[in-house]
CSV table of C-alpha atoms and ligand atoms in Angstrom, one decimal:
chain,number,residue,atom,x,y,z
A,19,MET,CA,0.0,0.0,0.0
A,20,THR,CA,1.3,3.5,-0.9
A,21,ALA,CA,2.2,5.7,2.1
A,22,PRO,CA,-0.7,7.9,3.2
A,23,LEU,CA,-0.7,11.7,2.8
A,24,ARG,CA,-1.0,13.0,6.3
A,25,VAL,CA,-3.1,16.0,7.2
A,26,ALA,CA,-2.8,18.4,10.2
A,27,LEU,CA,-6.2,19.9,11.1
A,28,LEU,CA,-6.0,23.2,12.9
A,29,GLY,CA,-9.3,24.0,14.8
A,30,CYS,CA,-12.1,21.6,15.4
A,31,GLY,CA,-15.2,23.8,15.6
A,32,THR,CA,-18.2,23.9,13.2
A,33,VAL,CA,-16.1,23.5,10.1
A,34,GLY,CA,-13.2,21.5,11.5
A,35,GLY,CA,-15.5,18.9,13.1
A,36,ALA,CA,-17.3,18.4,9.8
A,37,VAL,CA,-14.0,18.1,7.9
A,38,LEU,CA,-12.7,15.5,10.4
A,39,ARG,CA,-15.9,13.4,10.1
A,40,LEU,CA,-16.0,13.6,6.3
A,41,VAL,CA,-12.3,12.6,5.9
A,42,GLU,CA,-13.0,9.6,8.0
A,43,GLU,CA,-16.3,8.6,6.4
A,44,GLN,CA,-15.0,9.0,2.9
A,45,ALA,CA,-11.6,7.5,3.4
A,46,ALA,CA,-12.0,4.9,0.7
A,47,ASP,CA,-13.2,7.3,-1.9
A,48,LEU,CA,-10.6,9.9,-1.1
A,49,THR,CA,-7.9,7.2,-1.5
A,50,ALA,CA,-9.3,6.3,-4.9
A,51,ARG,CA,-9.6,9.9,-6.1
A,52,VAL,CA,-6.2,11.1,-4.8
A,53,GLY,CA,-4.2,7.9,-5.6
A,54,ARG,CA,-2.9,7.7,-2.0
A,55,PRO,CA,-4.7,7.3,1.3
A,56,VAL,CA,-5.4,10.7,3.1
A,57,GLU,CA,-5.4,10.5,6.8
A,58,VAL,CA,-5.5,12.9,9.7
A,59,ALA,CA,-2.2,13.1,11.5
A,60,GLY,CA,-3.3,15.4,14.3
A,61,VAL,CA,-5.9,17.9,15.4
A,62,ALA,CA,-4.9,21.1,17.1
A,63,VAL,CA,-7.4,22.5,19.5
A,64,ARG,CA,-7.4,24.9,22.5
A,65,ARG,CA,-9.3,22.6,24.9
A,66,PRO,CA,-8.7,18.9,24.3
A,67,ASP,CA,-11.3,18.0,27.0
A,68,ARG,CA,-14.0,19.6,24.9
A,69,HIS,CA,-13.4,17.2,22.0
A,70,PRO,CA,-14.5,13.7,23.1
A,71,GLU,CA,-15.4,13.0,19.4
A,72,VAL,CA,-11.7,13.1,18.4
A,73,PRO,CA,-9.4,10.1,19.1
A,74,ALA,CA,-7.3,11.2,22.0
A,75,GLY,CA,-4.1,10.3,20.2
A,76,LEU,CA,-4.7,12.9,17.6
A,77,LEU,CA,-5.4,15.8,19.8
A,78,THR,CA,-2.8,18.4,20.6
A,79,THR,CA,-2.7,22.0,21.9
A,80,ASP,CA,0.7,22.5,20.1
A,81,ALA,CA,-0.5,23.7,16.7
A,82,HIS,CA,2.9,25.0,15.7
A,83,GLY,CA,4.6,21.7,16.6
A,84,LEU,CA,1.9,19.9,14.5
A,85,VAL,CA,2.2,21.9,11.3
A,86,THR,CA,6.0,21.5,11.3
A,87,ARG,CA,6.0,17.8,12.0
A,88,ASP,CA,8.0,15.8,9.4
A,89,ASP,CA,5.1,13.3,9.0
A,90,VAL,CA,2.6,16.0,8.0
A,91,ASP,CA,2.1,16.7,4.3
A,92,LEU,CA,-1.0,19.0,4.2
A,93,VAL,CA,-2.5,21.5,6.6
A,94,VAL,CA,-6.1,22.5,6.9
A,95,GLU,CA,-6.6,25.8,8.8
A,96,VAL,CA,-10.1,26.2,10.2
A,97,ILE,CA,-9.4,28.3,13.3
A,98,GLY,CA,-10.3,31.7,11.7
A,99,GLY,CA,-9.1,35.2,12.5
A,100,ILE,CA,-5.7,36.7,11.8
A,101,GLU,CA,-3.5,35.3,14.6
A,102,PRO,CA,-2.4,32.6,15.3
A,103,ALA,CA,-3.8,31.4,11.9
A,104,ARG,CA,-1.3,33.6,9.9
A,105,SER,CA,1.8,32.4,11.8
A,106,LEU,CA,0.7,28.8,11.6
A,107,ILE,CA,0.0,29.0,7.8
A,108,GLN,CA,3.4,30.7,7.3
A,109,ALA,CA,5.2,28.1,9.4
A,110,ALA,CA,3.4,25.3,7.4
A,111,ILE,CA,4.3,26.8,4.1
A,112,GLU,CA,7.9,27.3,5.1
A,113,ALA,CA,8.0,23.7,6.2
A,114,GLY,CA,6.9,22.6,2.7
A,115,LYS,CA,3.3,21.8,3.5
A,116,SER,CA,0.4,22.7,1.2
A,117,VAL,CA,-2.4,24.6,2.9
A,118,VAL,CA,-6.2,24.6,2.7
A,119,SER,CA,-7.9,27.4,4.6
A,120,ALA,CA,-11.5,28.7,5.1
A,121,ASN,CA,-10.2,32.0,6.5
A,122,LYS,CA,-11.6,35.0,4.6
A,123,ALA,CA,-10.4,37.5,7.1
A,124,LEU,CA,-6.8,36.4,6.8
A,125,LEU,CA,-6.8,35.9,3.0
A,126,ALA,CA,-8.4,39.3,2.4
A,127,GLU,CA,-5.7,41.0,4.5
A,128,ASP,CA,-2.6,39.0,3.7
A,129,GLY,CA,-3.3,37.0,0.6
A,130,VAL,CA,-0.5,38.5,-1.4
A,131,ALA,CA,2.2,37.7,1.1
A,132,LEU,CA,0.9,34.2,1.8
A,133,HIS,CA,0.7,33.4,-2.0
A,134,ALA,CA,4.3,34.7,-2.4
A,135,ALA,CA,5.4,32.5,0.4
A,136,ALA,CA,3.6,29.5,-1.1
A,137,ALA,CA,5.1,30.1,-4.6
A,138,LYS,CA,8.6,30.4,-3.1
A,139,ALA,CA,8.1,27.1,-1.2
A,140,GLY,CA,6.5,25.4,-4.2
A,141,VAL,CA,3.4,24.5,-2.2
A,142,ASP,CA,-0.4,25.1,-2.7
A,143,LEU,CA,-2.6,27.5,-0.9
A,144,TYR,CA,-6.3,27.0,-1.6
A,145,TYR,CA,-9.3,28.6,0.2
A,146,GLU,CA,-12.5,27.8,-1.7
A,147,ALA,CA,-14.5,27.6,1.6
A,148,SER,CA,-13.6,31.2,2.5
A,149,VAL,CA,-16.1,32.8,0.1
A,150,ALA,CA,-19.7,31.5,-0.4
A,151,GLY,CA,-19.0,28.3,1.6
A,152,ALA,CA,-19.9,25.2,-0.4
A,153,ILE,CA,-20.4,27.1,-3.7
A,154,PRO,CA,-17.6,26.4,-6.2
A,155,LEU,CA,-16.5,30.0,-7.0
A,156,LEU,CA,-12.9,30.7,-6.3
A,157,ARG,CA,-11.5,27.8,-8.3
A,158,PRO,CA,-13.8,28.6,-11.2
A,159,LEU,CA,-12.5,32.2,-11.1
A,160,ARG,CA,-8.9,31.0,-10.6
A,161,GLU,CA,-9.0,28.1,-13.2
A,162,SER,CA,-12.1,27.8,-15.4
A,163,LEU,CA,-12.3,31.5,-16.2
A,164,ALA,CA,-8.5,32.1,-16.4
A,165,GLY,CA,-8.7,32.6,-20.2
A,166,ASP,CA,-11.5,35.2,-20.1
A,167,GLN,CA,-11.8,38.8,-19.1
A,168,ILE,CA,-14.0,39.2,-16.0
A,169,ARG,CA,-15.7,42.6,-15.9
A,170,ARG,CA,-18.0,42.3,-12.9
A,171,VAL,CA,-18.7,40.1,-9.9
A,172,VAL,CA,-21.9,40.9,-8.0
A,173,GLY,CA,-23.4,38.8,-5.2
A,174,ILE,CA,-25.0,38.0,-1.9
A,175,VAL,CA,-22.1,36.5,0.0
A,176,ASN,CA,-23.3,36.8,3.6
A,177,GLY,CA,-26.0,34.4,4.8
A,178,THR,CA,-26.7,36.1,8.1
A,179,THR,CA,-27.6,39.5,6.6
A,180,ASN,CA,-29.5,37.9,3.8
A,181,TYR,CA,-31.6,36.0,6.3
A,182,ILE,CA,-32.3,39.2,8.3
A,183,LEU,CA,-33.2,41.2,5.2
A,184,SER,CA,-35.4,38.4,3.9
A,185,ARG,CA,-37.3,38.3,7.2
A,186,MET,CA,-37.7,42.1,7.2
A,187,ALA,CA,-39.2,41.8,3.7
A,188,GLU,CA,-41.5,38.9,4.6
A,189,THR,CA,-42.8,40.1,8.0
A,190,GLY,CA,-42.3,43.9,7.9
A,191,ALA,CA,-40.1,43.6,11.0
A,192,GLY,CA,-37.4,46.2,11.9
A,193,PHE,CA,-33.7,45.3,11.8
A,194,GLY,CA,-33.5,44.7,15.6
A,195,GLU,CA,-36.4,42.3,15.6
A,196,ALA,CA,-35.1,40.3,12.6
A,197,LEU,CA,-31.6,40.2,14.1
A,198,ALA,CA,-32.9,38.8,17.3
A,199,GLU,CA,-34.7,36.1,15.4
A,200,ALA,CA,-31.5,35.3,13.4
A,201,THR,CA,-29.6,35.0,16.7
A,202,ASP,CA,-32.2,32.7,18.2
A,203,LEU,CA,-32.0,30.4,15.2
A,204,GLY,CA,-28.2,30.3,15.4
A,205,TYR,CA,-27.7,32.1,12.1
A,206,ALA,CA,-26.2,35.2,13.7
A,207,GLU,CA,-23.3,34.8,16.1
A,208,ALA,CA,-23.3,36.1,19.6
A,209,ASP,CA,-21.3,39.1,18.3
A,210,PRO,CA,-22.9,39.7,14.9
A,211,THR,CA,-20.7,42.8,14.1
A,212,ALA,CA,-18.7,41.0,11.4
A,213,ASP,CA,-21.8,40.1,9.5
A,214,VAL,CA,-24.3,43.0,10.1
A,215,ASP,CA,-21.6,45.7,9.6
A,216,GLY,CA,-20.4,44.1,6.4
A,217,PHE,CA,-16.9,43.1,7.4
A,218,ASP,CA,-17.4,39.5,6.4
A,219,ALA,CA,-18.8,40.5,3.0
A,220,ALA,CA,-16.0,43.0,2.5
A,221,ALA,CA,-13.4,40.4,3.1
A,222,LYS,CA,-15.1,38.1,0.6
A,223,ALA,CA,-15.4,40.9,-1.9
A,224,ALA,CA,-11.7,41.6,-1.6
A,225,ILE,CA,-10.9,37.9,-2.3
A,226,LEU,CA,-13.3,37.8,-5.3
A,227,ALA,CA,-11.9,41.0,-6.8
A,228,SER,CA,-8.3,39.9,-6.4
A,229,LEU,CA,-9.0,36.6,-8.2
A,230,ALA,CA,-11.4,38.1,-10.9
A,231,PHE,CA,-9.2,41.0,-11.9
A,232,HIS,CA,-5.7,39.6,-11.2
A,233,THR,CA,-4.8,42.4,-8.9
A,234,ALA,CA,-4.2,42.8,-5.1
A,235,VAL,CA,-7.3,44.0,-3.3
A,236,THR,CA,-7.5,44.0,0.5
A,237,ALA,CA,-10.5,44.4,2.8
A,238,SER,CA,-9.4,48.0,3.5
A,239,ASP,CA,-9.8,48.8,-0.3
A,240,VAL,CA,-13.4,47.8,-0.1
A,241,HIS,CA,-16.1,50.5,0.6
A,242,ARG,CA,-18.2,48.9,3.3
A,243,GLU,CA,-21.7,49.7,4.6
A,244,GLY,CA,-23.6,47.2,6.7
A,245,ILE,CA,-27.4,46.7,7.2
A,246,SER,CA,-27.9,48.0,10.7
A,247,SER,CA,-29.4,51.2,9.5
A,248,VAL,CA,-31.8,49.6,7.0
A,249,THR,CA,-35.3,50.3,8.3
A,250,ALA,CA,-38.7,48.8,7.8
A,251,THR,CA,-39.5,52.0,5.9
A,252,ASP,CA,-36.6,51.3,3.4
A,253,VAL,CA,-37.9,47.7,2.9
A,254,ALA,CA,-41.5,49.0,2.4
A,255,ARG,CA,-40.3,51.8,0.0
A,256,ALA,CA,-38.4,49.1,-2.0
A,257,ALA,CA,-41.5,47.0,-2.3
A,258,GLU,CA,-43.4,50.0,-3.6
A,259,ILE,CA,-41.1,50.4,-6.6
A,260,GLY,CA,-41.0,46.6,-7.3
A,261,CYS,CA,-37.7,46.1,-5.5
A,262,THR,CA,-36.3,44.2,-2.5
A,263,VAL,CA,-33.3,45.2,-0.3
A,264,LYS,CA,-30.2,43.0,-0.4
A,265,LEU,CA,-26.6,43.4,1.0
A,266,LEU,CA,-24.5,43.2,-2.2
A,267,ALA,CA,-20.8,42.7,-2.8
A,268,ILE,CA,-20.0,44.5,-6.1
A,269,CYS,CA,-16.6,44.1,-7.7
A,270,GLU,CA,-16.1,46.0,-11.0
A,271,ARG,CA,-13.3,46.5,-13.4
A,272,VAL,CA,-13.8,50.0,-14.8
A,273,VAL,CA,-12.3,50.7,-18.2
A,274,GLY,CA,-10.8,54.2,-18.3
A,275,GLU,CA,-8.9,56.3,-20.8
A,276,ASP,CA,-6.0,56.6,-18.3
A,277,GLY,CA,-6.0,52.9,-17.6
A,278,ASP,CA,-8.4,50.5,-15.8
A,279,THR,CA,-9.3,50.7,-12.1
A,280,VAL,CA,-11.2,48.4,-9.8
A,281,ALA,CA,-14.2,49.5,-7.7
A,282,VAL,CA,-15.2,47.2,-4.9
A,283,ARG,CA,-18.0,47.9,-2.5
A,284,VAL,CA,-20.4,46.3,-0.1
A,285,HIS,CA,-23.6,48.0,0.8
A,286,PRO,CA,-27.4,47.4,1.0
A,287,ALA,CA,-29.2,48.2,-2.2
A,288,MET,CA,-32.6,47.9,-3.7
A,289,ILE,CA,-32.8,45.5,-6.6
A,290,PRO,CA,-35.8,44.7,-8.8
A,291,THR,CA,-37.8,41.6,-7.6
A,292,THR,CA,-37.4,40.3,-11.1
A,293,HIS,CA,-33.5,40.2,-10.7
A,294,PRO,CA,-32.2,36.7,-10.1
A,295,LEU,CA,-30.5,37.8,-6.9
A,296,ALA,CA,-33.8,39.0,-5.4
A,297,ALA,CA,-35.0,35.4,-5.3
A,298,VAL,CA,-32.0,34.3,-3.1
A,299,GLY,CA,-33.7,34.0,0.3
A,300,GLY,CA,-32.8,33.0,3.8
A,301,ALA,CA,-29.1,32.1,4.5
A,302,PHE,CA,-28.3,31.2,0.9
A,303,ASN,CA,-25.6,32.9,-1.2
A,304,ALA,CA,-25.5,33.7,-4.9
A,305,VAL,CA,-22.9,35.3,-7.1
A,306,PHE,CA,-23.1,36.7,-10.7
A,307,VAL,CA,-20.0,36.8,-12.7
A,308,GLU,CA,-19.9,38.7,-16.0
A,309,ALA,CA,-17.0,37.9,-18.3
A,310,GLU,CA,-16.4,39.1,-21.9
A,311,ALA,CA,-16.5,35.8,-23.7
A,312,ALA,CA,-18.5,33.7,-21.2
A,313,GLY,CA,-21.2,36.3,-20.7
A,314,GLN,CA,-23.2,36.0,-17.5
A,315,LEU,CA,-22.7,33.1,-15.0
A,316,MET,CA,-24.5,32.5,-11.8
A,317,PHE,CA,-23.3,30.5,-8.8
A,318,TYR,CA,-25.9,29.6,-6.1
A,319,GLY,CA,-25.9,27.5,-3.0
A,320,GLN,CA,-25.2,27.2,0.7
A,321,GLY,CA,-22.7,29.8,1.8
A,322,ALA,CA,-22.3,28.6,5.4
A,323,GLY,CA,-22.7,25.7,7.8
A,324,GLY,CA,-20.4,23.0,8.9
A,325,GLU,CA,-21.0,20.3,6.2
A,326,PRO,CA,-21.4,22.7,3.2
A,327,THR,CA,-18.3,24.5,4.2
A,328,ALA,CA,-16.4,21.2,4.8
A,329,SER,CA,-17.4,20.1,1.3
A,330,ALA,CA,-15.4,23.0,-0.1
A,331,VAL,CA,-12.5,22.3,2.2
A,332,LEU,CA,-12.4,18.7,1.1
A,333,GLY,CA,-12.6,19.6,-2.5
A,334,ASP,CA,-9.5,21.8,-2.0
A,335,LEU,CA,-7.9,19.0,0.1
A,336,VAL,CA,-8.3,16.5,-2.8
A,337,ALA,CA,-6.8,19.1,-5.2
A,338,VAL,CA,-3.7,19.8,-3.2
A,339,ALA,CA,-3.3,16.1,-2.4
A,340,ARG,CA,-3.4,15.2,-6.1
A,341,ASN,CA,-0.8,17.9,-6.8
A,342,ARG,CA,1.3,16.4,-4.0
A,343,VAL,CA,1.0,12.9,-5.5
A,344,ALA,CA,2.0,14.4,-8.9
A,345,GLY,CA,5.0,16.0,-7.2
A,346,ALA,CA,3.9,19.5,-8.2
A,347,ALA,CA,2.1,22.5,-7.0
A,348,GLY,CA,-0.8,24.2,-8.9
A,349,ALA,CA,-0.2,27.7,-10.4
A,350,GLY,CA,-1.2,30.3,-7.8
A,351,PRO,CA,-3.3,33.4,-8.7
A,352,THR,CA,-1.5,36.3,-10.3
A,353,ALA,CA,-1.7,40.0,-9.4
A,354,TYR,CA,0.0,41.2,-12.6
A,355,ALA,CA,-2.7,43.7,-13.6
A,356,ASP,CA,-1.8,45.8,-10.5
A,357,LEU,CA,-4.9,48.0,-10.9
A,358,PRO,CA,-5.6,51.0,-8.7
A,359,THR,CA,-8.7,51.1,-6.6
A,360,ARG,CA,-11.4,53.7,-7.5
A,361,PRO,CA,-12.9,55.4,-4.5
A,362,ILE,CA,-16.6,55.1,-3.8
A,363,ALA,CA,-17.0,58.9,-4.3
A,364,GLU,CA,-16.1,58.5,-8.0
A,365,THR,CA,-18.0,55.3,-8.5
A,366,PRO,CA,-21.3,55.8,-10.5
A,367,THR,CA,-24.3,54.6,-8.5
A,368,ARG,CA,-28.1,55.2,-8.5
A,369,TYR,CA,-30.0,56.3,-5.5
A,370,HIS,CA,-33.6,55.9,-4.3
A,371,VAL,CA,-34.5,58.9,-2.0
A,372,SER,CA,-37.8,59.3,-0.1
A,373,LEU,CA,-38.7,62.7,1.4
A,374,ASP,CA,-41.4,64.0,3.6
A,375,VAL,CA,-42.2,67.5,2.2
A,376,ALA,CA,-44.7,70.3,2.7
A,377,ASP,CA,-47.0,70.0,-0.3
A,378,VAL,CA,-46.8,73.7,-1.2
A,379,PRO,CA,-46.5,75.1,-4.7
A,380,GLY,CA,-42.9,75.0,-6.0
A,381,VAL,CA,-41.6,72.3,-3.6
A,382,LEU,CA,-41.0,69.8,-6.4
A,383,ALA,CA,-39.2,72.4,-8.4
A,384,THR,CA,-37.0,73.3,-5.4
A,385,VAL,CA,-36.1,69.6,-4.8
A,386,ALA,CA,-35.4,69.0,-8.5
A,387,THR,CA,-33.2,72.1,-8.6
A,388,GLU,CA,-31.0,70.6,-5.8
A,389,PHE,CA,-30.5,67.4,-7.8
A,390,ALA,CA,-29.7,69.5,-10.9
A,391,ARG,CA,-27.2,71.7,-8.9
A,392,HIS,CA,-25.2,68.5,-8.2
A,393,GLU,CA,-25.5,67.3,-11.8
A,394,VAL,CA,-27.7,64.3,-10.7
A,395,SER,CA,-30.3,63.4,-13.3
A,396,ILE,CA,-33.7,62.2,-11.9
A,397,ALA,CA,-35.2,59.0,-13.5
A,398,THR,CA,-38.6,59.0,-11.8
A,399,VAL,CA,-40.5,61.0,-9.2
A,400,ARG,CA,-43.6,60.0,-7.4
A,401,GLN,CA,-45.7,62.1,-5.0
A,402,ASP,CA,-47.9,60.3,-2.4
A,403,GLY,CA,-50.4,62.3,-0.3
A,404,HIS,CA,-50.7,66.0,-0.1
A,405,GLY,CA,-50.9,68.8,2.5
A,406,ASP,CA,-48.6,68.1,5.5
A,407,ALA,CA,-48.3,64.4,4.7
A,408,ALA,CA,-46.8,64.6,1.2
A,409,THR,CA,-44.0,62.2,0.3
A,410,LEU,CA,-41.7,62.4,-2.7
A,411,VAL,CA,-40.1,59.3,-3.9
A,412,ILE,CA,-37.2,59.9,-6.3
A,413,VAL,CA,-35.1,57.4,-8.2
A,414,THR,CA,-32.0,58.9,-9.9
A,415,HIS,CA,-30.0,58.0,-12.9
A,416,SER,CA,-26.4,57.0,-12.4
A,417,ALA,CA,-24.1,59.7,-11.0
A,418,PRO,CA,-20.8,59.7,-9.0
A,419,ASP,CA,-21.6,58.6,-5.5
A,420,ALA,CA,-20.2,61.8,-4.0
A,421,ALA,CA,-22.7,63.9,-6.1
A,422,LEU,CA,-25.6,61.8,-4.8
A,423,SER,CA,-24.6,61.9,-1.2
A,424,ALA,CA,-24.0,65.7,-1.4
A,425,THR,CA,-27.5,66.0,-2.9
A,426,VAL,CA,-29.0,64.1,0.0
A,427,ALA,CA,-27.0,66.2,2.5
A,428,ALA,CA,-28.4,69.4,0.9
A,429,LEU,CA,-32.0,68.0,0.9
A,430,ARG,CA,-31.7,67.5,4.6
A,431,GLU,CA,-31.0,71.2,5.1
A,432,MET,CA,-33.9,72.4,2.9
A,433,PRO,CA,-36.8,74.1,4.8
A,434,ALA,CA,-39.3,72.5,2.4
A,435,VAL,CA,-38.0,69.0,3.3
A,436,ARG,CA,-39.4,67.9,6.7
A,437,ALA,CA,-37.5,64.6,6.7
A,438,VAL,CA,-35.4,62.4,4.4
A,439,THR,CA,-37.0,59.1,5.4
A,440,SER,CA,-35.1,56.6,3.2
A,441,VAL,CA,-31.9,56.7,1.2
A,442,LEU,CA,-30.6,53.5,-0.5
A,443,ARG,CA,-28.6,52.8,-3.6
A,444,VAL,CA,-30.4,51.0,-6.4
A,445,GLU,CA,-28.8,48.3,-8.6
A,446,GLY,CA,-30.0,46.3,-11.6
A,447,LEU,CA,-32.7,48.7,-12.8
A,448,SER,CA,-32.6,49.3,-16.5
B,524,NAD,N1,-19.1,28.3,10.0
B,524,NAD,C1,-19.3,28.6,8.8
B,524,NAD,O1,-20.4,28.4,8.3
B,524,NAD,C2,-18.2,29.0,7.9
B,524,NAD,C3,-18.4,29.2,6.6
B,524,NAD,C4,-17.3,29.6,5.7
B,524,NAD,C5,-16.1,29.8,6.3
B,524,NAD,N2,-15.9,29.7,7.6
B,524,NAD,C6,-14.6,29.9,8.2
B,524,NAD,O2,-14.1,28.7,8.7
B,524,NAD,C7,-13.2,29.1,9.8
B,524,NAD,C8,-13.7,28.3,11.1
B,524,NAD,O3,-15.0,28.7,11.3
B,524,NAD,P1,-15.9,27.9,12.4
B,524,NAD,O4,-17.3,28.3,12.1
B,524,NAD,O5,-15.6,26.4,12.3
B,524,NAD,O6,-15.4,28.5,13.7
B,524,NAD,P2,-15.5,27.8,15.2
B,524,NAD,O7,-15.4,29.0,16.2
B,524,NAD,O8,-16.7,26.9,15.3
B,524,NAD,O9,-14.2,26.9,15.2
B,524,NAD,C9,-12.9,27.4,15.4
B,524,NAD,C10,-12.2,26.5,16.3
B,524,NAD,O10,-10.8,26.9,16.4
B,524,NAD,C11,-10.4,26.7,17.7
B,524,NAD,N3,-9.2,27.5,18.0
B,524,NAD,C12,-9.1,28.8,18.2
B,524,NAD,N4,-7.8,29.1,18.4
B,524,NAD,C13,-7.1,28.0,18.3
B,524,NAD,C14,-5.7,27.7,18.3
B,524,NAD,N5,-4.8,28.6,18.6
B,524,NAD,N6,-5.3,26.4,18.1
B,524,NAD,C15,-6.2,25.4,17.9
B,524,NAD,N7,-7.6,25.7,17.8
B,524,NAD,C16,-8.0,26.9,18.0
B,524,NAD,C17,-11.6,27.1,18.5
B,524,NAD,O11,-11.5,26.6,19.8
B,524,NAD,C18,-12.7,26.6,17.7
B,524,NAD,O12,-13.1,25.2,18.2
B,524,NAD,C19,-13.2,30.6,10.0
B,524,NAD,O13,-12.2,31.1,9.2
B,524,NAD,C20,-14.5,31.0,9.3
B,524,NAD,O14,-14.5,32.3,8.8
B,524,NAD,C21,-16.9,29.3,8.5
B,525,HSE,N1,-21.1,34.5,8.9
B,525,HSE,C1,-21.0,34.1,7.5
B,525,HSE,C2,-20.6,32.6,7.5
B,525,HSE,C3,-20.1,32.2,6.2
B,525,HSE,O1,-18.9,32.8,5.8
B,525,HSE,C4,-22.4,34.2,6.9
B,525,HSE,O2,-23.3,34.6,7.5
B,525,HSE,O3,-22.4,34.1,5.6
B,526,NA,NA1,-16.9,28.6,-2.0
C-alpha cells in the first residue's frame, strides 16, 4: 500500500468537526480519487477536554509543533481570525506543507504575502471555503475563467444578513427584531458585528476582486456599509417600486482612458424583484460573474454551515493532495494587472430617496433644482399624499456617489423637506 498523505487539522469547531468526520467517512473514496490514502495526523485544539469525538491520540494543543512535523504533508486551517492562523500557515508553508484554509479575514488581509510564500516554497494555498461556503466559486475564477476577461462580480455573500433582510421583507419587522430572530435560530453569532456591519462580506469581496481581476485588493480597499441602518421603511419603499433590499458585494473592473481601475463595494441596495439575486432567500448565497467571452454566469448554494463549508474544504484537500501525488504545486493566482482602486466617491451609482415634504407650490421644483445643482439626473419622481403628509419618492439615474450623497445632505437642510425618510442605492434597474 502506498504511504498515506497526512493532514494536520487546525481547529475543530463547526467546520473542522465536519472536515474530520467527512475525511474519516470518505476515506476509501478519497484514496481512490487522490491515488494515495489521506489520513488525519493530528488535530490542534485549544481545549482537548471539549473534543471527546476526536481520538485522544490525535489531539494536541501545540498547533505550531503539529504543522511543522515531518510526517505532516498537508495542513487544513479552520481556526479563523488573523493570529495565530497567519503564523501557523506561514510556518506550514515554510516547512513545505500545502495549505487549505477557510479563513476569509486572513486571505483578504494577507493573501499576497501568503501566496508569495507558497510560490517560493513550491506548495499550494487553496481557500474555496472562505467565500460563499460550499459554492464552487474561487476555483472557477482562478482556473475555469483564467482565459476570459472578467468585468463584474456581484453577489450576496453573507448568509446572516440575507436571512435578516429576507425576514424584514417577509414580515415587515425592523432590523433589531429580525436580528434577534436570526440569533435565536443560530444564524447570527453572539457578536454579529462582522456580519451585520459588512466586514465578512467586504473580506469576501476583496478575495473575489483579487482573483477576478488579477490584482491585489485587500479588505481595506473595499467600501463597506452594513445593514444595521436599514429600516422597515426602506424595505417598504423598496416593495413600492418593485424592489427588494439585499446586501450586495459588487466588484467592477472599470475601463478608463487613463487605464483601468477596480471599484469594490459592499452595501445594502434595492434590486428589482425580477432580478435573479432577489430570489435568493434565507441564508443562501449567490454570485453573478460577467465575463467578456462567457457572458453571465450565476453561482448559487449554501454559503455557510459545517458540512457545506467542509465540502469546499475537502474539494481543496483533494486538489492539493493530487498535486502532491504528482510531485507538483498548482499555479497560484496572479496579481500582474496591478490595478488602482477607484474610491466610492467617484463610482457611478443610483439612489432611491424618499422625502417628507410640505406640499406647497414649488416644492417639487426646489427639490429637483437641488439634484440638478449637483448634476444628478432624476429618472422617476412619485408624490404620495398632499398637504402636510406629502411624500416624494425619487429614483435617480447613475451619477458619481459623491454627487448623490452631497445632494442628500443638501436636501436634509432644505426648509421644504421635513425629513429624508429613506436613502438607498439601487442596482440592476434598466
Ligand atoms: N461556520 C461557517 O459556516 C463558515 C463558513 C465559511 C467559512 N468559515 C470559516 O471557517 C473558519 C472556522 O469557522 P468555524 O465556524 O468552524 O469556527 P468555530 O469557532 O466553530 O471553530 C474554530 C475552532 O478553532 C479553535 N481554535 C481557536 N484558536 C485555536 C488555536 N490557537 N489552536 C487550535 N484551535 C484553535 C476554537 O476553539 C474553535 O473550536 C473561519 O475562518 C470561518 O470564517 C466558516
Ligand atoms: N457568517 C457568515 C458565514 C459564512 O462565511 C455568513 O453569515 O455568511
Ligand atoms: Na466557495
